[in-house]
């Protein structure tokens, strides 16, 4: 009996402490609020039941809310997500390979372009050189700058004159 008295005395003493009354009132308010919410939920459930019965009457039979197997649904969704992830990974791998291949082709084309630019520059230098030769040897007759000089176009004659900018004598022959 002494064992029971000690906790009861402690409880009475605790009730006399300052602030305990406010806590007790707060708890009472929360309990009241929860009871009101439970009552509201119960009323809503009853309304839903009445609505369901009304729908059953309209349909003319029993209407059951299907029981969803959420575990199976989540498993199916997980499998589909995994398949999509694998598919995306495969596509990314293929795209990476294509990008690498395209990069190699671009590099090869860049080398070809550089080579062609070098050849074009060389040809341009030759054209410039020939232009200088031609403009410097403007008074030459015949094939100046090519085989050199002017030739006789008469019968059986050979000519070997040298013109300006020529690299040597040339011969031409007429009809024989």
Tab-separated table of N, CA and C in Angstrom:
chain	number	residue	atom	x	y	z
A	1	UNK	N	0.796	-1.164	0.000
A	1	UNK	CA	0.000	0.000	0.000
A	1	UNK	C	0.864	1.263	0.000
A	2	UNK	N	1.980	1.190	0.690
A	2	UNK	CA	2.898	2.321	0.687
A	2	UNK	C	3.406	2.577	-0.733
A	3	UNK	N	3.534	1.513	-1.475
A	3	UNK	CA	4.009	1.655	-2.848
A	3	UNK	C	3.025	2.467	-3.685
A	4	UNK	N	1.739	2.338	-3.447
A	4	UNK	CA	0.733	3.087	-4.179
A	4	UNK	C	0.639	4.534	-3.703
A	5	UNK	N	0.842	4.759	-2.475
A	5	UNK	CA	0.719	6.105	-1.930
A	5	UNK	C	1.813	7.038	-2.449
A	6	UNK	N	2.995	6.511	-2.596
A	6	UNK	CA	4.112	7.358	-3.037
A	6	UNK	C	3.854	7.908	-4.439
A	7	UNK	N	3.468	7.092	-5.435
A	7	UNK	CA	3.181	7.670	-6.746
A	7	UNK	C	1.991	8.629	-6.727
A	8	UNK	N	0.961	8.334	-5.923
A	8	UNK	CA	-0.186	9.230	-5.849
A	8	UNK	C	0.209	10.573	-5.256
A	9	UNK	N	1.023	10.542	-4.215
A	9	UNK	CA	1.495	11.790	-3.617
A	9	UNK	C	2.343	12.575	-4.620
A	10	UNK	N	3.175	11.877	-5.380
A	10	UNK	CA	3.998	12.547	-6.390
A	10	UNK	C	3.106	13.167	-7.456
A	11	UNK	N	2.024	12.478	-7.836
A	11	UNK	CA	1.098	12.999	-8.829
A	11	UNK	C	0.391	14.253	-8.311
A	12	UNK	N	-0.059	14.199	-7.061
A	12	UNK	CA	-0.712	15.384	-6.483
A	12	UNK	C	0.265	16.541	-6.353
A	13	UNK	N	1.491	16.223	-6.005
A	13	UNK	CA	2.500	17.277	-5.876
A	13	UNK	C	2.799	17.879	-7.248
A	14	UNK	N	2.846	17.043	-8.258
A	14	UNK	CA	3.131	17.525	-9.606
A	14	UNK	C	2.005	18.415	-10.097
A	15	UNK	N	0.790	18.091	-9.733
A	15	UNK	CA	-0.341	18.910	-10.161
A	15	UNK	C	-0.294	20.293	-9.522
A	16	UNK	N	0.356	20.412	-8.401
A	16	UNK	CA	0.452	21.691	-7.715
A	16	UNK	C	1.604	22.543	-8.229
A	17	UNK	N	2.507	21.965	-9.030
A	17	UNK	CA	3.649	22.719	-9.534
A	17	UNK	C	3.180	23.758	-10.551
A	18	UNK	N	3.871	24.925	-10.631
A	18	UNK	CA	3.485	25.935	-11.610
A	18	UNK	C	3.790	25.450	-13.031
A	19	UNK	N	2.903	25.758	-13.979
A	19	UNK	CA	3.090	25.384	-15.373
A	19	UNK	C	2.461	24.054	-15.712
A	20	UNK	N	2.254	23.191	-14.722
A	20	UNK	CA	1.655	21.882	-14.984
A	20	UNK	C	0.207	22.065	-15.416
A	21	UNK	N	-0.452	23.038	-14.866
A	21	UNK	CA	-1.843	23.291	-15.210
A	21	UNK	C	-1.969	23.708	-16.680
A	22	UNK	N	-1.045	24.550	-17.164
A	22	UNK	CA	-1.059	24.974	-18.572
A	22	UNK	C	-0.832	23.787	-19.496
A	23	UNK	N	0.114	22.933	-19.120
A	23	UNK	CA	0.390	21.739	-19.924
A	23	UNK	C	-0.839	20.848	-19.954
A	24	UNK	N	-1.483	20.700	-18.813
A	24	UNK	CA	-2.671	19.865	-18.725
A	24	UNK	C	-3.785	20.436	-19.595
A	25	UNK	N	-3.968	21.754	-19.578
A	25	UNK	CA	-4.987	22.392	-20.412
A	25	UNK	C	-4.668	22.200	-21.893
A	26	UNK	N	-3.380	22.342	-22.250
A	26	UNK	CA	-2.968	22.137	-23.642
A	26	UNK	C	-3.250	20.723	-24.098
A	27	UNK	N	-2.988	19.767	-23.220
A	27	UNK	CA	-3.251	18.367	-23.567
A	27	UNK	C	-4.744	18.136	-23.720
A	28	UNK	N	-5.540	18.736	-22.830
A	28	UNK	CA	-6.994	18.594	-22.931
A	28	UNK	C	-7.495	19.171	-24.254
A	29	UNK	N	-6.953	20.333	-24.650
A	29	UNK	CA	-7.340	20.947	-25.922
A	29	UNK	C	-6.977	20.047	-27.102
A	30	UNK	N	-5.793	19.462	-27.051
A	30	UNK	CA	-5.369	18.563	-28.136
A	30	UNK	C	-6.261	17.331	-28.192
A	31	UNK	N	-6.593	16.794	-27.035
A	31	UNK	CA	-7.463	15.609	-26.996
A	31	UNK	C	-8.825	15.963	-27.578
A	32	UNK	N	-9.360	17.126	-27.219
A	32	UNK	CA	-10.638	17.583	-27.756
A	32	UNK	C	-10.575	17.728	-29.272
A	33	UNK	N	-9.471	18.324	-29.768
A	33	UNK	CA	-9.296	18.516	-31.210
A	33	UNK	C	-9.239	17.180	-31.931
A	34	UNK	N	-8.525	16.239	-31.363
A	34	UNK	CA	-8.413	14.906	-31.977
A	34	UNK	C	-9.779	14.223	-31.987
A	35	UNK	N	-10.535	14.354	-30.899
A	35	UNK	CA	-11.865	13.749	-30.843
A	35	UNK	C	-12.771	14.357	-31.911
A	36	UNK	N	-12.675	15.681	-32.120
A	36	UNK	CA	-13.466	16.338	-33.156
A	36	UNK	C	-13.065	15.836	-34.543
A	37	UNK	N	-11.772	15.668	-34.765
A	37	UNK	CA	-11.299	15.173	-36.063
A	37	UNK	C	-11.781	13.748	-36.303
A	38	UNK	N	-11.755	12.922	-35.254
A	38	UNK	CA	-12.228	11.539	-35.392
A	38	UNK	C	-13.714	11.542	-35.732
A	39	UNK	N	-14.461	12.424	-35.087
A	39	UNK	CA	-15.891	12.528	-35.353
A	39	UNK	C	-16.142	12.964	-36.799
A	40	UNK	N	-15.329	13.930	-37.287
A	40	UNK	CA	-15.466	14.398	-38.666
A	40	UNK	C	-15.142	13.282	-39.649
A	41	UNK	N	-14.086	12.541	-39.380
A	41	UNK	CA	-13.709	11.430	-40.263
A	41	UNK	C	-14.807	10.375	-40.271
A	42	UNK	N	-15.365	10.089	-39.123
A	42	UNK	CA	-16.440	9.100	-39.043
A	42	UNK	C	-17.651	9.569	-39.844
A	43	UNK	N	-17.994	10.857	-39.718
A	43	UNK	CA	-19.110	11.402	-40.492
A	43	UNK	C	-18.824	11.318	-41.989
A	44	UNK	N	-17.596	11.660	-42.389
A	44	UNK	CA	-17.222	11.580	-43.810
A	44	UNK	C	-17.299	10.146	-44.312
A	45	UNK	N	-16.864	9.202	-43.486
A	45	UNK	CA	-16.918	7.790	-43.880
A	45	UNK	C	-18.367	7.348	-44.059
A	46	UNK	N	-19.236	7.808	-43.149
A	46	UNK	CA	-20.654	7.461	-43.274
A	46	UNK	C	-21.243	8.062	-44.548
A	47	UNK	N	-20.870	9.328	-44.850
A	47	UNK	CA	-21.343	9.959	-46.083
A	47	UNK	C	-20.857	9.193	-47.310
A	48	UNK	N	-19.609	8.790	-47.299
A	48	UNK	CA	-19.055	8.033	-48.428
A	48	UNK	C	-19.786	6.699	-48.575
A	49	UNK	N	-20.101	6.073	-47.441
A	49	UNK	CA	-20.827	4.805	-47.488
A	49	UNK	C	-22.204	5.021	-48.105
A	50	UNK	N	-22.858	6.105	-47.686
A	50	UNK	CA	-24.179	6.413	-48.250
A	50	UNK	C	-24.075	6.675	-49.751
A	51	UNK	N	-23.081	7.418	-50.163
A	51	UNK	CA	-22.880	7.700	-51.596
A	51	UNK	C	-22.626	6.412	-52.370
A	52	UNK	N	-21.802	5.540	-51.804
A	52	UNK	CA	-21.488	4.272	-52.453
A	52	UNK	C	-22.749	3.430	-52.608
A	53	UNK	N	-23.588	3.427	-51.568
A	53	UNK	CA	-24.847	2.685	-51.656
A	53	UNK	C	-25.741	3.281	-52.739
A	54	UNK	N	-25.733	4.618	-52.842
A	54	UNK	CA	-26.544	5.269	-53.877
A	54	UNK	C	-26.029	4.897	-55.263
A	55	UNK	N	-24.729	4.854	-55.428
A	55	UNK	CA	-24.140	4.466	-56.716
A	55	UNK	C	-24.478	3.017	-57.023
A	56	UNK	N	-24.422	2.145	-56.003
A	56	UNK	CA	-24.774	0.737	-56.203
A	56	UNK	C	-26.216	0.614	-56.675
A	57	UNK	N	-27.087	1.409	-56.060
A	57	UNK	CA	-28.496	1.364	-56.460
A	57	UNK	C	-28.664	1.822	-57.902
A	58	UNK	N	-27.913	2.863	-58.309
A	58	UNK	CA	-28.006	3.362	-59.679
A	58	UNK	C	-27.488	2.339	-60.670
A	59	UNK	N	-26.412	1.667	-60.303
A	59	UNK	CA	-25.816	0.675	-61.200
A	59	UNK	C	-26.685	-0.572	-61.238
A	60	UNK	N	-27.310	-0.862	-60.129
A	60	UNK	CA	-28.174	-2.026	-60.084
A	60	UNK	C	-27.458	-3.255	-59.568
A	61	UNK	N	-26.415	-3.085	-58.877
A	61	UNK	CA	-25.698	-4.227	-58.336
A	61	UNK	C	-24.684	-3.770	-57.309
A	62	UNK	N	-23.922	-4.721	-56.898
A	62	UNK	CA	-22.880	-4.397	-55.918
A	62	UNK	C	-21.716	-3.724	-56.614
A	63	UNK	N	-21.162	-2.805	-55.927
A	63	UNK	CA	-20.007	-2.073	-56.455
A	63	UNK	C	-18.887	-2.203	-55.440
A	64	UNK	N	-17.830	-2.805	-55.882
A	64	UNK	CA	-16.699	-2.978	-54.977
A	64	UNK	C	-15.541	-2.112	-55.423
A	65	UNK	N	-14.912	-1.536	-54.458
A	65	UNK	CA	-13.697	-0.780	-54.742
A	65	UNK	C	-12.581	-1.801	-54.906
A	66	UNK	N	-11.908	-1.781	-56.048
A	66	UNK	CA	-10.872	-2.791	-56.278
A	66	UNK	C	-9.736	-2.652	-55.273
A	67	UNK	N	-9.211	-3.797	-54.920
A	67	UNK	CA	-8.080	-3.828	-53.996
A	67	UNK	C	-6.805	-3.816	-54.827
A	68	UNK	N	-6.064	-2.742	-54.724
A	68	UNK	CA	-4.833	-2.609	-55.497
A	68	UNK	C	-3.683	-3.268	-54.761
A	69	UNK	N	-2.903	-4.016	-55.540
A	69	UNK	CA	-1.689	-4.612	-54.982
A	69	UNK	C	-0.551	-3.630	-55.248
A	70	UNK	N	-0.311	-2.772	-54.290
A	70	UNK	CA	0.695	-1.725	-54.485
A	70	UNK	C	2.095	-2.300	-54.592
A	71	UNK	N	2.345	-3.420	-53.923
A	71	UNK	CA	3.684	-4.018	-54.011
A	71	UNK	C	3.979	-4.464	-55.438
A	72	UNK	N	2.998	-5.125	-56.064
A	72	UNK	CA	3.189	-5.572	-57.444
A	72	UNK	C	3.305	-4.378	-58.386
A	73	UNK	N	2.489	-3.355	-58.147
A	73	UNK	CA	2.541	-2.150	-58.962
A	73	UNK	C	3.912	-1.487	-58.858
A	74	UNK	N	4.416	-1.349	-57.650
A	74	UNK	CA	5.730	-0.734	-57.446
A	74	UNK	C	6.833	-1.584	-58.074
A	75	UNK	N	6.683	-2.913	-57.998
A	75	UNK	CA	7.675	-3.801	-58.607
A	75	UNK	C	7.677	-3.629	-60.128
A	76	UNK	N	6.480	-3.545	-60.721
A	76	UNK	CA	6.383	-3.332	-62.171
A	76	UNK	C	6.984	-1.994	-62.569
A	77	UNK	N	6.686	-0.965	-61.793
A	77	UNK	CA	7.250	0.355	-62.087
A	77	UNK	C	8.766	0.312	-61.973
A	78	UNK	N	9.271	-0.354	-60.944
A	78	UNK	CA	10.727	-0.461	-60.770
A	78	UNK	C	11.370	-1.194	-61.941
A	79	UNK	N	10.716	-2.267	-62.409
A	79	UNK	CA	11.253	-3.010	-63.550
A	79	UNK	C	11.273	-2.141	-64.806
A	80	UNK	N	10.194	-1.382	-65.020
A	80	UNK	CA	10.144	-0.516	-66.196
A	80	UNK	C	11.195	0.583	-66.120
A	81	UNK	N	11.386	1.128	-64.934
A	81	UNK	CA	12.419	2.155	-64.761
A	81	UNK	C	13.792	1.558	-65.030
A	82	UNK	N	14.015	0.339	-64.562
A	82	UNK	CA	15.302	-0.325	-64.795
A	82	UNK	C	15.515	-0.572	-66.289
A	83	UNK	N	14.455	-1.012	-66.989
A	83	UNK	CA	14.561	-1.228	-68.435
A	83	UNK	C	14.858	0.083	-69.160
A	84	UNK	N	14.178	1.153	-68.753
A	84	UNK	CA	14.434	2.458	-69.365
A	84	UNK	C	15.864	2.915	-69.104
A	85	UNK	N	16.341	2.674	-67.895
A	85	UNK	CA	17.713	3.059	-67.556
A	85	UNK	C	18.704	2.288	-68.414
A	86	UNK	N	18.480	0.983	-68.570
A	86	UNK	CA	19.367	0.176	-69.409
A	86	UNK	C	19.308	0.645	-70.860
A	87	UNK	N	18.104	0.939	-71.333
A	87	UNK	CA	17.949	1.428	-72.704
A	87	UNK	C	18.671	2.759	-72.881
A	88	UNK	N	18.514	3.654	-71.922
A	88	UNK	CA	19.210	4.944	-71.985
A	88	UNK	C	20.719	4.752	-71.961
A	89	UNK	N	21.194	3.840	-71.108
A	89	UNK	CA	22.633	3.576	-71.051
A	89	UNK	C	23.136	3.062	-72.394
A	90	UNK	N	22.356	2.169	-73.021
A	90	UNK	CA	22.736	1.628	-74.326
A	90	UNK	C	22.784	2.736	-75.373
A	91	UNK	N	21.775	3.588	-75.359
A	91	UNK	CA	21.738	4.699	-76.321
A	91	UNK	C	22.912	5.638	-76.091
A	92	UNK	N	23.209	5.920	-74.836
A	92	UNK	CA	24.334	6.813	-74.517
A	92	UNK	C	25.641	6.199	-74.992
A	93	UNK	N	25.798	4.887	-74.810
A	93	UNK	CA	27.012	4.209	-75.266
A	93	UNK	C	27.138	4.310	-76.784
A	94	UNK	N	26.036	4.066	-77.493
A	94	UNK	CA	26.057	4.170	-78.957
A	94	UNK	C	26.357	5.594	-79.405
A	95	UNK	N	25.741	6.559	-78.745
A	95	UNK	CA	25.974	7.963	-79.102
A	95	UNK	C	27.432	8.345	-78.844
A	96	UNK	N	27.996	7.848	-77.761
A	96	UNK	CA	29.398	8.137	-77.453
A	96	UNK	C	30.297	7.568	-78.536
A	97	UNK	N	30.008	6.336	-78.972
A	97	UNK	CA	30.804	5.723	-80.041
A	97	UNK	C	30.677	6.531	-81.334
A	98	UNK	N	29.462	6.970	-81.654
A	98	UNK	CA	29.263	7.776	-82.864
A	98	UNK	C	30.011	9.104	-82.776
A	99	UNK	N	29.964	9.724	-81.616
A	99	UNK	CA	30.668	10.999	-81.443
A	99	UNK	C	32.170	10.796	-81.605
A	100	UNK	N	32.690	9.707	-81.032
A	100	UNK	CA	34.121	9.428	-81.172
A	100	UNK	C	34.481	9.187	-82.636
A	101	UNK	N	33.642	8.426	-83.341
A	101	UNK	CA	33.892	8.157	-84.758
A	101	UNK	C	33.846	9.455	-85.563
A	102	UNK	N	32.850	10.282	-85.282
A	102	UNK	CA	32.743	11.567	-85.975
A	102	UNK	C	33.944	12.458	-85.668
A	103	UNK	N	34.421	12.412	-84.438
A	103	UNK	CA	35.592	13.206	-84.061
A	103	UNK	C	36.804	12.773	-84.864
A	104	UNK	N	36.984	11.453	-85.010
A	104	UNK	CA	38.104	10.952	-85.808
A	104	UNK	C	37.971	11.392	-87.264
A	105	UNK	N	36.762	11.290	-87.811
A	105	UNK	CA	36.548	11.718	-89.195
A	105	UNK	C	36.811	13.213	-89.356
A	106	UNK	N	36.394	13.997	-88.390
A	106	UNK	CA	36.632	15.442	-88.447
A	106	UNK	C	38.124	15.732	-88.409
A	107	UNK	N	38.847	15.008	-87.547
A	107	UNK	CA	40.298	15.209	-87.472
A	107	UNK	C	40.967	14.842	-88.795
A	108	UNK	N	40.525	13.717	-89.399
A	108	UNK	CA	41.084	13.320	-90.693
A	108	UNK	C	40.792	14.383	-91.746
A	109	UNK	N	39.571	14.881	-91.767
A	109	UNK	CA	39.207	15.914	-92.734
A	109	UNK	C	40.002	17.196	-92.493
A	110	UNK	N	40.280	17.503	-91.243
A	110	UNK	CA	41.084	18.692	-90.936
A	110	UNK	C	42.488	18.540	-91.512
A	111	UNK	N	43.053	17.318	-91.405
A	111	UNK	CA	44.381	17.076	-91.988
A	111	UNK	C	44.335	17.207	-93.511
A	112	UNK	N	43.285	16.664	-94.124
A	112	UNK	CA	43.140	16.771	-95.580
A	112	UNK	C	43.018	18.242	-95.976
A	113	UNK	N	42.224	18.996	-95.228
A	113	UNK	CA	42.054	20.424	-95.527
A	113	UNK	C	43.380	21.162	-95.397
A	114	UNK	N	44.129	20.863	-94.342
A	114	UNK	CA	45.441	21.500	-94.168
A	114	UNK	C	46.356	21.175	-95.341
A	115	UNK	N	46.347	19.905	-95.768
A	115	UNK	CA	47.178	19.493	-96.896
A	115	UNK	C	46.762	20.230	-98.165
A	116	UNK	N	45.454	20.299	-98.404
A	116	UNK	CA	44.960	21.001	-99.591
A	116	UNK	C	45.282	22.491	-99.524
A	117	UNK	N	45.197	23.073	-98.333
A	117	UNK	CA	45.546	24.483	-98.197
A	117	UNK	C	47.024	24.704	-98.517
A	118	UNK	N	47.853	23.763	-98.096
A	118	UNK	CA	49.280	23.845	-98.432
A	118	UNK	C	49.494	23.758	-99.929
A	119	UNK	N	48.792	22.827	-100.578
A	119	UNK	CA	48.925	22.690	-102.028
A	119	UNK	C	48.403	23.926	-102.746
A	120	UNK	N	47.284	24.467	-102.248
A	120	UNK	CA	46.730	25.688	-102.853
A	120	UNK	C	47.711	26.838	-102.704
A	121	UNK	N	48.318	26.951	-101.531
A	121	UNK	CA	49.308	28.015	-101.321
A	121	UNK	C	50.484	27.849	-102.273
A	122	UNK	N	50.932	26.608	-102.466
A	122	UNK	CA	52.032	26.334	-103.398
A	122	UNK	C	51.654	26.700	-104.823
A	123	UNK	N	50.444	26.317	-105.226
A	123	UNK	CA	49.978	26.653	-106.572
A	123	UNK	C	49.817	28.163	-106.735
A	124	UNK	N	49.346	28.830	-105.695
A	124	UNK	CA	49.211	30.284	-105.762
A	124	UNK	C	50.576	30.939	-105.922
A	125	UNK	N	51.582	30.392	-105.233
A	125	UNK	CA	52.938	30.922	-105.373
A	125	UNK	C	53.436	30.727	-106.800
A	126	UNK	N	53.138	29.560	-107.385
A	126	UNK	CA	53.540	29.321	-108.770
A	126	UNK	C	52.824	30.282	-109.720
A	127	UNK	N	51.531	30.505	-109.473
A	127	UNK	CA	50.776	31.447	-110.308
A	127	UNK	C	51.364	32.838	-110.182
A	128	UNK	N	51.670	33.250	-108.959
A	128	UNK	CA	52.277	34.571	-108.751
A	128	UNK	C	53.611	34.674	-109.470
A	129	UNK	N	54.420	33.625	-109.402
A	129	UNK	CA	55.725	33.594	-110.059
A	129	UNK	C	55.558	33.704	-111.571
A	130	UNK	N	54.607	32.954	-112.106
A	130	UNK	CA	54.358	33.012	-113.547
A	130	UNK	C	53.830	34.387	-113.951
A	131	UNK	N	52.996	34.967	-113.133
A	131	UNK	CA	52.480	36.308	-113.432
A	131	UNK	C	53.616	37.319	-113.479
A	132	UNK	N	54.551	37.194	-112.551
A	132	UNK	CA	55.707	38.095	-112.539
A	132	UNK	C	56.529	37.888	-113.796
A	133	UNK	N	56.743	36.637	-114.191
A	133	UNK	CA	57.520	36.342	-115.396
A	133	UNK	C	56.843	36.914	-116.633
A	134	UNK	N	55.519	36.714	-116.683
A	134	UNK	CA	54.783	37.192	-117.852
A	134	UNK	C	54.811	38.712	-117.905
A	135	UNK	N	54.574	39.351	-116.797
A	135	UNK	CA	54.548	40.813	-116.809
A	135	UNK	C	55.944	41.384	-117.041
A	136	UNK	N	56.979	40.688	-116.643
A	136	UNK	CA	58.351	41.140	-116.868
A	136	UNK	C	58.791	40.916	-118.302
A	137	UNK	N	58.237	39.992	-119.008
A	137	UNK	CA	58.653	39.690	-120.378
A	137	UNK	C	57.591	40.069	-121.367
A	138	UNK	N	56.993	41.195	-121.221
A	138	UNK	CA	55.895	41.631	-122.066
A	138	UNK	C	56.270	41.843	-123.516
A	139	UNK	N	57.537	42.087	-123.894
A	139	UNK	CA	57.915	42.375	-125.271
A	139	UNK	C	58.241	41.150	-126.071
A	140	UNK	N	58.202	39.996	-125.519
A	140	UNK	CA	58.605	38.784	-126.233
A	140	UNK	C	57.516	38.378	-127.201
A	141	UNK	N	57.935	37.747	-128.273
A	141	UNK	CA	56.984	37.256	-129.262
A	141	UNK	C	56.995	35.747	-129.229
A	142	UNK	N	55.962	35.178	-129.684
A	142	UNK	CA	55.906	33.718	-129.746
A	142	UNK	C	55.571	33.149	-128.379
A	143	UNK	N	56.239	32.067	-128.082
A	143	UNK	CA	55.989	31.357	-126.833
A	143	UNK	C	56.981	31.787	-125.778
A	144	UNK	N	56.988	33.020	-125.449
A	144	UNK	CA	57.941	33.521	-124.467
A	144	UNK	C	57.632	32.915	-123.116
A	145	UNK	N	58.672	32.552	-122.431
A	145	UNK	CA	58.539	31.978	-121.116
A	145	UNK	C	58.221	30.512	-121.128
A	146	UNK	N	58.005	29.960	-122.283
A	146	UNK	CA	57.674	28.546	-122.326
A	146	UNK	C	58.810	27.769	-122.964
A	147	UNK	N	58.958	27.934	-124.239
A	147	UNK	CA	60.071	27.246	-124.888
A	147	UNK	C	61.038	28.264	-125.453
A	148	UNK	N	60.636	29.479	-125.403
A	148	UNK	CA	61.532	30.558	-125.762
A	148	UNK	C	61.535	30.900	-127.229
A	149	UNK	N	61.455	32.160	-127.483
A	149	UNK	CA	61.733	32.690	-128.812
A	149	UNK	C	60.598	32.562	-129.790
A	150	UNK	N	60.907	33.048	-130.959
A	150	UNK	CA	59.943	32.978	-132.044
A	150	UNK	C	60.498	32.046	-133.088
A	151	UNK	N	59.661	31.402	-133.766
A	151	UNK	CA	60.138	30.444	-134.757
A	151	UNK	C	59.616	30.787	-136.128
A	152	UNK	N	60.233	30.165	-137.119
A	152	UNK	CA	59.793	30.355	-138.499
A	152	UNK	C	58.694	29.365	-138.785
A	153	UNK	N	57.714	29.832	-139.447
A	153	UNK	CA	56.635	28.923	-139.776
A	153	UNK	C	56.660	28.591	-141.253
A	154	UNK	N	57.745	28.928	-141.908
A	154	UNK	CA	57.861	28.638	-143.335
A	154	UNK	C	58.128	27.181	-143.581
A	155	UNK	N	58.321	26.845	-144.863
A	155	UNK	CA	58.547	25.447	-145.213
A	155	UNK	C	59.939	25.030	-144.875
A	156	UNK	N	59.994	23.954	-144.149
A	156	UNK	CA	61.274	23.327	-143.906
A	156	UNK	C	62.219	24.131	-143.068
A	157	UNK	N	61.785	25.226	-142.521
A	157	UNK	CA	62.713	26.041	-141.759
A	157	UNK	C	62.669	25.713	-140.284
A	158	UNK	N	63.756	25.947	-139.658
A	158	UNK	CA	63.800	25.792	-138.203
A	158	UNK	C	64.290	27.097	-137.639
A	159	UNK	N	63.758	27.451	-136.546
A	159	UNK	CA	64.184	28.696	-135.937
A	159	UNK	C	64.586	28.446	-134.510
A	160	UNK	N	65.387	29.289	-133.996
A	160	UNK	CA	65.841	29.064	-132.631
A	160	UNK	C	66.092	30.332	-131.894
A	161	UNK	N	65.355	31.336	-132.148
A	161	UNK	CA	65.581	32.597	-131.462
A	161	UNK	C	65.130	32.530	-130.016
A	162	UNK	N	65.790	33.310	-129.215
A	162	UNK	CA	65.436	33.336	-127.796
A	162	UNK	C	64.740	34.635	-127.486
A	163	UNK	N	63.720	34.580	-126.712
A	163	UNK	CA	63.020	35.782	-126.300
A	163	UNK	C	63.276	36.068	-124.833
A	164	UNK	N	62.776	37.179	-124.359
A	164	UNK	CA	62.974	37.509	-122.953
A	164	UNK	C	62.257	36.498	-122.061
A	165	UNK	N	62.863	36.209	-120.953
A	165	UNK	CA	62.271	35.306	-119.996
A	165	UNK	C	62.211	33.887	-120.462
A	166	UNK	N	62.913	33.575	-121.500
A	166	UNK	CA	62.829	32.215	-122.014
A	166	UNK	C	63.868	31.351	-121.339
A	167	UNK	N	63.622	30.077	-121.396
A	167	UNK	CA	64.555	29.162	-120.756
A	167	UNK	C	65.403	28.433	-121.768
A	168	UNK	N	65.274	28.739	-122.975
A	168	UNK	CA	66.132	28.072	-123.956
A	168	UNK	C	65.560	28.210	-125.339
A	169	UNK	N	66.252	27.692	-126.285
A	169	UNK	CA	65.833	27.795	-127.675
A	169	UNK	C	64.810	26.755	-127.999
A	170	UNK	N	63.968	27.092	-128.897
A	170	UNK	CA	62.981	26.137	-129.333
A	170	UNK	C	63.027	26.027	-130.824
A	171	UNK	N	62.428	25.016	-131.323
A	171	UNK	CA	62.396	24.879	-132.780
A	171	UNK	C	60.973	24.636	-133.190
A	172	UNK	N	60.698	25.118	-134.355
A	172	UNK	CA	59.385	24.831	-134.899
A	172	UNK	C	59.590	24.440	-136.338
A	173	UNK	N	58.754	23.645	-136.786
A	173	UNK	CA	58.915	23.227	-138.180
A	173	UNK	C	57.617	23.456	-138.894
A	174	UNK	N	57.793	23.816	-140.124
A	174	UNK	CA	56.623	24.018	-140.959
A	174	UNK	C	56.309	22.745	-141.697
A	175	UNK	N	55.652	22.865	-142.834
A	175	UNK	CA	55.312	21.687	-143.634
A	175	UNK	C	56.527	21.233	-144.386
A	176	UNK	N	56.654	20.016	-144.612
A	176	UNK	CA	57.788	19.485	-145.355
A	176	UNK	C	57.341	18.909	-146.623
